[in-house]
Amino acid sequence: MTEGAAEETLKLLEESARRIVADAHPFETHRMRAAAEHPDCLPTWKALAENGLLGATVAEDLGGAGLPSRASALVAQALALNLAPDPYVESMVVAAWLLEHGLHPNQAAKWLGPIVEGASMAGFAHGEDYHPDGPENILASAELRGDTWYVSGRKTGVRAGGDCDWFVVSARIVEEDAIGLFLVEAEDESVQRSSFRTFDGAVLADVTFTESPAVHRLFQDEEVWRWLQRVQNRADAILGSQAVVLMEKLLTDTVDYLKTRKQFGVEIGQFQALQHRASDMFVAVEEAKAMASLAVDALDEERDVSDPLFPATRICIAETAMKVAHDAIQLHGGMGVSDELFISHGAKRLKAIAHAFGDETFHERRHGDGLLAELEGAA
Amino acid sequence: MYFRESKEDAAFRAEIREFVASELPRDIKEKVAHGVYLIKEDYVTWQKILHKQGWFAVGWPKEYGGAEWDVKRQLMLYQECALADAPPIIPYGVKMIGPIIYTFGSDAHRKEHLNDILESNVWWAQGYSEAGAGSDLSALRTSAVLDGDEYVINGTKMWTTEAQWADKLHCLVRTSSDGRQQEGITYVVIDMDARGLSVTPIITIDDVHHTNQIFLEDVRIPVSNVIGEVGKGWSYARFLLGNERAFIAETGSKISLLNKIKDKASDVFNSGGRARDKDALIRELSRLETRLASLCAVEKGYVEKWIADGGSPGPESAVLKIRGTEILQDMAEFSLKLFGDRATAYELAAIKGLGQNETESACATRFGYQYLYGRCWSIFGGTNEIQREIIAKQLLGLVFK
Ligand SMILES: Cc1cc2nc3c(=O)[nH]c(=O)nc-3n(C[C@H](O)[C@H](O)[C@H](O)COP(=O)(O)OP(=O)(O)OC[C@H]3O[C@@H](n4cnc5c(N)ncnc54)[C@H](O)[C@@H]3O)c2cc1C
């Protein structure tokens, strides 16, 4: 594909993703989620699959469209902008990608086909109360008996975990003193799931595995922690792009409000105190946009797994996203905290993004570790 | 926080502590301790207990049934109650309309209302704000037109908190459109079951129904429901704002929240959670504690000053409101980091009551509830931008609008 044609493809993909997700999960439906007894966790999944969007970045010979990572960012942005709860980042950007790269090529086609079609979904079962800092935080264990690996342990906060058909599970292999990744069937009777809801309208599950048989071990003899670092980087970039579209929307809505809401006989945008706040929001959006864009493009470059760009993107996003979210609320006055406008919902989604795959403190430390290594290396 | 008190004050504090420890019902204490949503009955029960002890309307003059405590003693009471997980006092009656009635109302009004306020028999709501009149409150348009010996009221009030529980509404209405917009405002009392009055819920960012919109369509009230003079409502509302803002920092409930966050942090670190981030998290917590201590120190200085010069809070209350709300918001936001994978957990059932098995996600939910509802604090009661205006005007010697 020429560069021009690729750009055109991505533009069309962005338009169709936004249209499809907006149709499948309109704002009024989202507003009703909190009151719903059993909110649908996958309102857009089927439509995404039918339109070839789930597999946008999956290799063509595995049933996908083989597009660059930017395509993933665009699909993820469509979901965020419409507040859709579907686990695209966890299940496609991370779990499906691990299957794509960690299974034997013959096997990969067999597994990715149904996933891309939306007939089957894999979740990422990795955290154990906290997002793991390093291999030492993985206490779930895997044991080989005969030809089968058995996984035991508790994984927490698996997005849409109640709806998954399979789990990609990280577990410690005691004999090898290494971390492995295993594919386990969710419906197996040894797997227990307990779901809880989140303030951004998602449903997460704590999943307990008790000697649960794995159908595959991914990346056989490779160092799995490095692959886990790579998916961390993928999640960082894609979550960052999700934050950016929400920030842009909150900024636009706030600017519109400043121009129309009147108090003291004038549009509130006439107050210099608010003009400066809006300017600072704009600056924040510019920074976030630039960083997230770099991070997404970097996914398709040969980057070191510990490249500081990724944690830096997350630090930047955590700071700017919460600034924009909180200011958007504040500048709307009471309307900012009502459930009637997009503002409060967008702000909650931003907070959830800021906590997914590690919070600000986590990424600062991660970035700092790299910095320290650099300084010590230079000494 | 961080300071020593005189023997006398310490003894007074101890007396309050002992009283709350023995009289606060267990079930209510448990709910407050866990940050669960309180129902009307919880507040009323506690307020009645305080009243029985003579500790409810502690700021009111004795002749109207109050205790006439100075601000220092009042502050100690509110702090100790909050630290012992007692419900906060609902301000709309005892702190708002009560003082307005005994200061500006007629004897008939005092007879009719003050006792029910003292005994928490009647629940009041505050009907000031409207869709078009928030920060610019005096732009309010709900109209009251004289018809014989009645006023006919039409308009819409917004953000009327706990109106769903209220028996009566104290309300600012417009009786005249002549002159400055502040001049045509009158203070009235409306029964919530008046014909033509209806209440529609507003759901806030925390998915909870705290506040409402009130529609008034040809609601009739007798002329005798006007408090004070027709056209003077604005000055009464300003009196109220000057009067009841001494405790706006709500330091008791903030120290209590900090203690809960520290308990949680201790659990996390002792169980080995977030081992690598421990130093950074502790540093962040240090900063929060320091800011809260500074707020308490500022508050203490103000209280001493108000007692010494007999004054009432001016721009000082704006200082307390800005810092108090910001610290609350930052503490609540920080607390989410202690919940790792469950930081965003939000189960409405966990807010509405205590379950049999208290799960991690239930616990996280209640800190999330603090975080979300916390965004309202810098908006209601005069936004933080308006508070900054108040300070700036004082600093720069500008005249208030
Ligand atoms: C949860 C909740 C409960 C409430 N409960 C009650 C209640 O019980 N009774 C009641 O009467 N009211 C209540 N209120 C209303 C509250 O007092 C108003 O929301 C508040 O005064 C702000 O008004 P507004 O929402 O119209 O915002 P606006 O006044 O429209 O403000 C929008 C933005 O403009 C800014 N702004 C406005 N003027 C200026 C200026 N001159 N300079 C700089 N910035 C400015 C504001 O700070 C804000 O950021 C409640 C509100 C909330 C959210």
XYZ file of C-alpha atoms in Angstrom, chain A:
379
model
C 0.000 0.000 0.000
C 1.245 3.501 -0.748
C 1.360 5.949 2.105
C -1.559 7.888 0.688
C -3.681 4.761 0.326
C -2.821 3.679 3.882
C -3.866 7.059 5.222
C -7.124 6.797 3.300
C -7.787 3.305 4.694
C -7.248 4.542 8.245
C -9.488 7.520 7.710
C -12.309 5.315 6.477
C -11.722 2.949 9.364
C -11.948 5.800 11.862
C -15.196 7.052 10.359
C -16.832 3.661 10.287
C -15.619 2.735 13.802
C -17.079 5.940 15.230
C -20.376 5.480 13.422
C -20.733 1.822 14.354
C -19.929 2.336 18.020
C -22.140 5.417 18.319
C -25.061 3.433 16.853
C -24.474 0.409 19.060
C -23.933 2.357 22.278
C -25.670 5.732 22.233
C -25.157 8.135 25.124
C -28.678 7.656 26.480
C -28.071 3.911 26.723
C -24.848 4.555 28.574
C -26.623 6.838 31.030
C -28.964 3.986 31.938
C -26.150 1.544 32.740
C -25.755 2.469 36.388
C -29.395 1.665 37.081
C -29.467 -1.518 34.979
C -29.477 -4.831 36.821
C -27.253 -6.631 34.302
C -25.644 -4.125 31.974
C -24.435 -5.504 28.652
C -20.631 -5.653 28.729
C -20.252 -6.118 24.995
C -22.731 -3.749 23.369
C -20.527 -3.043 20.341
C -18.501 -6.258 20.027
C -20.679 -7.953 17.438
C -20.876 -4.852 15.249
C -17.109 -4.359 15.490
C -16.539 -7.967 14.450
C -19.020 -7.850 11.562
C -17.301 -4.795 10.180
C -13.847 -6.289 10.410
C -12.759 -3.872 13.116
C -11.892 -6.332 15.869
C -9.134 -7.815 13.751
C -7.905 -4.565 12.221
C -4.311 -5.127 13.300
C -4.303 -8.936 13.311
C -2.145 -10.439 10.543
C -3.966 -11.082 7.276
C -3.148 -14.804 7.187
C -4.792 -15.133 10.608
C -8.034 -13.559 9.442
C -7.282 -9.922 10.264
C -6.663 -6.824 8.145
C -2.957 -6.478 8.958
C -3.114 -2.728 9.512
C -0.572 -0.741 11.559
C -1.122 -0.119 15.277
C -2.718 3.236 14.521
C -5.793 1.270 13.432
C -6.069 -0.203 16.926
C -5.848 3.263 18.392
C -8.686 4.431 16.154
C -10.990 1.563 17.115
C -10.166 2.073 20.793
C -10.834 5.796 20.453
C -14.266 5.170 18.947
C -15.099 3.034 21.978
C -13.829 5.587 24.497
C -15.539 8.505 22.834
C -18.860 6.688 23.076
C -18.102 5.415 26.589
C -18.549 1.816 25.405
C -17.457 -0.724 28.040
C -16.229 -3.420 25.616
C -12.817 -4.868 26.590
C -11.084 -4.037 23.332
C -7.747 -3.072 24.893
C -7.551 -6.073 27.216
C -8.972 -8.684 24.862
C -7.725 -7.594 21.442
C -4.737 -5.277 21.916
C -3.338 -7.535 24.636
C -4.786 -11.071 24.891
C -5.379 -11.726 21.186
C -1.979 -10.242 20.363
C -0.312 -12.587 22.855
C -2.068 -15.525 21.184
C -1.046 -14.268 17.758
C 2.611 -14.145 18.773
C 2.798 -16.816 21.416
C 1.135 -19.771 19.696
C 2.632 -21.986 17.063
C 1.606 -20.492 13.659
C -0.656 -23.467 12.886
C -2.434 -23.008 16.186
C -2.592 -19.221 15.947
C -4.843 -19.341 12.861
C -7.214 -21.731 14.581
C -7.569 -19.464 17.635
C -7.492 -16.032 16.048
C -10.149 -16.826 13.421
C -13.104 -17.061 15.832
C -11.728 -14.207 17.946
C -11.595 -11.840 14.982
C -15.126 -12.928 14.052
C -16.336 -12.162 17.563
C -17.412 -15.789 18.060
C -14.963 -16.261 20.903
C -13.294 -13.835 23.294
C -10.166 -14.075 25.431
C -9.552 -12.046 28.561
C -6.245 -11.046 30.113
C -5.878 -12.474 33.630
C -2.709 -10.943 34.972
C -3.166 -8.670 38.015
C -3.150 -10.074 41.531
C -4.792 -7.371 43.629
C -2.305 -4.906 42.147
C -0.959 -4.461 38.665
C 2.260 -6.520 38.689
C 5.506 -4.573 39.005
C 7.691 -7.427 38.072
C 7.797 -11.228 37.864
C 7.963 -11.413 41.643
C 4.383 -10.161 41.869
C 2.989 -13.172 40.023
C 2.050 -15.701 42.666
C -0.368 -17.782 40.613
C 1.464 -20.964 39.738
C 1.545 -23.491 36.944
C 2.555 -27.093 37.176
C 3.155 -29.666 34.457
C 1.539 -33.048 35.024
C 1.810 -35.440 32.126
C 1.323 -33.306 29.010
C -0.899 -30.760 30.675
C -0.175 -27.549 32.531
C -2.416 -26.837 35.510
C -2.851 -23.262 36.728
C -3.784 -22.209 40.266
C -4.202 -18.768 41.782
C -6.368 -15.694 41.886
C -6.403 -13.006 39.242
C -8.187 -9.727 39.831
C -9.990 -7.044 37.874
C -10.246 -8.897 34.550
C -12.247 -6.652 32.261
C -15.488 -8.293 31.080
C -14.130 -11.419 32.782
C -17.648 -12.782 33.185
C -18.143 -12.779 29.397
C -14.813 -14.263 28.363
C -14.590 -17.709 26.798
C -10.854 -18.025 27.429
C -8.278 -16.480 29.676
C -4.647 -15.760 28.925
C -3.231 -16.249 32.416
C 0.194 -15.345 33.758
C 1.573 -17.822 36.267
C 4.827 -18.766 37.926
C 6.527 -21.968 36.851
C 8.268 -22.979 40.023
C 10.678 -25.539 38.541
C 11.908 -23.094 35.908
C 11.880 -20.010 38.161
C 10.126 -18.217 35.328
C 6.777 -16.747 34.374
C 4.627 -18.501 31.821
C 1.467 -17.564 29.950
C -1.296 -20.116 29.655
C -4.562 -20.346 27.778
C -7.343 -21.613 30.026
C -10.988 -22.237 29.236
C -13.231 -19.885 31.213
C -16.120 -22.342 31.440
C -13.972 -25.061 32.996
C -15.462 -26.114 36.309
C -12.191 -25.340 38.077
C -12.535 -21.639 37.201
C -14.557 -19.342 39.431
C -15.510 -15.830 38.529
C -16.978 -13.083 40.623
C -17.850 -9.854 38.896
C -18.004 -6.308 40.153
C -18.971 -3.067 38.457
C -16.918 0.065 38.026
C -17.809 3.742 38.051
C -17.173 4.085 34.336
C -19.809 1.481 33.536
C -17.564 -1.536 33.006
C -17.771 -4.929 34.682
C -14.593 -6.572 35.925
C -14.149 -10.013 37.415
C -11.928 -11.621 39.984
C -11.082 -15.049 38.651
C -9.900 -17.969 40.749
C -8.162 -20.893 39.079
C -7.864 -24.147 40.991
C -5.676 -26.612 39.148
C -7.287 -25.434 35.960
C -5.997 -27.278 32.893
C -4.395 -25.094 30.241
C -4.973 -25.900 26.565
C -1.753 -24.159 25.573
C 1.382 -22.690 27.004
C 2.321 -19.549 25.043
C 5.872 -18.617 24.024
C 7.122 -22.022 25.112
C 10.726 -21.369 26.083
C 10.982 -17.645 25.583
C 11.370 -15.116 28.340
C 7.728 -14.289 28.921
C 8.250 -11.262 31.123
C 9.619 -9.377 28.106
C 6.423 -10.159 26.215
C 4.459 -8.889 29.182
C 6.471 -5.671 29.021
C 5.630 -5.397 25.347
C 1.907 -5.738 25.987
C 2.244 -3.167 28.747
C 3.660 -0.780 26.158
C 0.855 -1.614 23.749
C -1.759 -0.941 26.404
C -0.001 2.311 27.370
C -0.138 3.663 23.836
C -3.708 2.607 23.107
C -5.074 3.758 26.494
C -3.253 7.031 25.927
C -5.040 7.537 22.622
C -8.354 6.751 24.274
C -7.687 9.423 26.858
C -6.847 11.934 24.152
C -10.207 11.731 22.360
C -12.066 12.084 25.639
C -9.946 15.075 26.618
C -10.607 16.712 23.262
C -14.334 16.154 23.676
C -14.345 17.565 27.222
C -12.380 20.593 26.068
C -14.755 21.239 23.141
C -17.819 20.865 25.339
C -16.309 23.172 27.961
C -15.414 25.842 25.435
C -18.977 25.684 24.065
C -20.317 26.051 27.580
C -18.088 29.048 28.308
C -19.476 30.689 25.184
C -23.140 30.059 25.964
C -23.626 29.889 29.745
C -24.417 33.315 31.137
C -23.982 34.519 34.704
C -23.740 38.125 35.910
C -25.167 39.194 32.564
C -22.275 37.893 30.458
C -21.062 34.614 28.991
C -18.891 33.037 31.674
C -16.121 32.819 29.070
C -15.703 36.558 29.627
C -14.170 35.885 33.037
C -10.430 35.876 32.709
C -10.052 33.309 35.470
C -11.979 30.840 33.312
C -10.225 31.845 30.091
C -6.926 30.872 31.673
C -8.313 27.584 32.887
C -9.526 26.786 29.379
C -6.101 27.726 27.992
C -4.414 25.374 30.422
C -6.811 22.616 29.392
C -5.864 23.263 25.781
C -2.154 23.040 26.610
C -2.792 19.759 28.414
C -4.634 18.312 25.419
C -1.814 19.340 23.077
C 0.755 17.527 25.206
C -1.344 14.401 25.613
C -2.106 14.245 21.909
C 1.551 14.550 20.944
C 2.730 11.915 23.415
C 0.018 9.383 22.629
C 0.646 9.758 18.934
C 4.373 9.100 19.365
C 3.632 6.078 21.515
C 1.226 4.520 19.000
C 3.675 4.920 16.129
C 6.457 3.515 18.288
C 4.548 0.228 18.561
C 5.400 -0.502 14.948
C 9.057 0.436 15.346
C 11.714 -1.817 16.791
C 11.844 -0.323 20.269
C 13.467 -1.665 23.374
C 10.849 -3.068 25.764
C 11.970 -0.643 28.440
C 11.809 2.421 26.209
C 10.951 5.378 28.473
C 8.458 6.739 25.937
C 5.726 4.411 27.187
C 5.775 5.189 30.903
C 6.328 8.845 30.013
C 3.172 8.741 27.922
C 1.227 7.295 30.824
C 2.579 9.868 33.287
C 1.707 12.660 30.884
C -1.753 11.202 30.280
C -2.524 10.657 33.964
C -1.650 14.224 34.778
C -3.246 15.959 31.810
C -6.333 13.759 31.685
C -7.270 14.395 35.282
C -6.596 18.073 34.923
C -8.889 18.279 31.909
C -11.550 16.060 33.506
C -11.672 17.982 36.767
C -11.587 21.385 35.094
C -14.303 20.403 32.639
C -16.495 19.482 35.599
C -15.623 22.579 37.566
C -16.212 25.018 34.710
C -19.656 23.523 34.143
C -20.654 24.248 37.750
C -23.515 22.033 38.924
C -24.134 20.734 35.406
C -20.640 19.249 35.458
C -21.571 16.852 38.245
C -25.013 15.946 36.909
C -25.432 12.681 35.031
C -27.292 14.511 32.303
C -24.291 15.793 30.374
C -21.407 13.862 28.855
C -18.944 15.669 31.132
C -19.245 13.549 34.281
C -19.281 10.297 32.295
C -16.249 11.284 30.238
C -14.410 12.304 33.401
C -15.094 8.922 35.032
C -13.839 7.072 31.989
C -10.654 9.155 32.074
C -10.140 8.245 35.716
C -10.592 4.570 34.861
C -8.073 4.875 32.018
C -5.606 6.536 34.390
C -5.821 3.448 36.623
C -5.762 0.742 33.931
C -2.494 -1.196 33.535
C -0.905 0.717 36.415
C -1.638 4.116 37.942
C 0.446 7.282 37.840
C 2.653 6.271 40.767
C 3.336 2.926 39.095
C 4.429 4.565 35.862
C 6.523 7.191 37.604
C 8.428 4.458 39.378
C 8.734 2.460 36.181
C 10.105 5.511 34.393
C 12.335 6.327 37.358
C 13.786 2.814 37.383
C 14.891 3.319 33.794
C 16.307 6.712 34.609
C 18.271 5.344 37.532
C 19.703 2.565 35.394
C 20.737 5.178 32.844
C 22.419 7.354 35.483
C 24.173 4.425 37.078
C 25.308 3.208 33.695
C 26.780 6.627 32.929
C 28.707 6.804 36.213
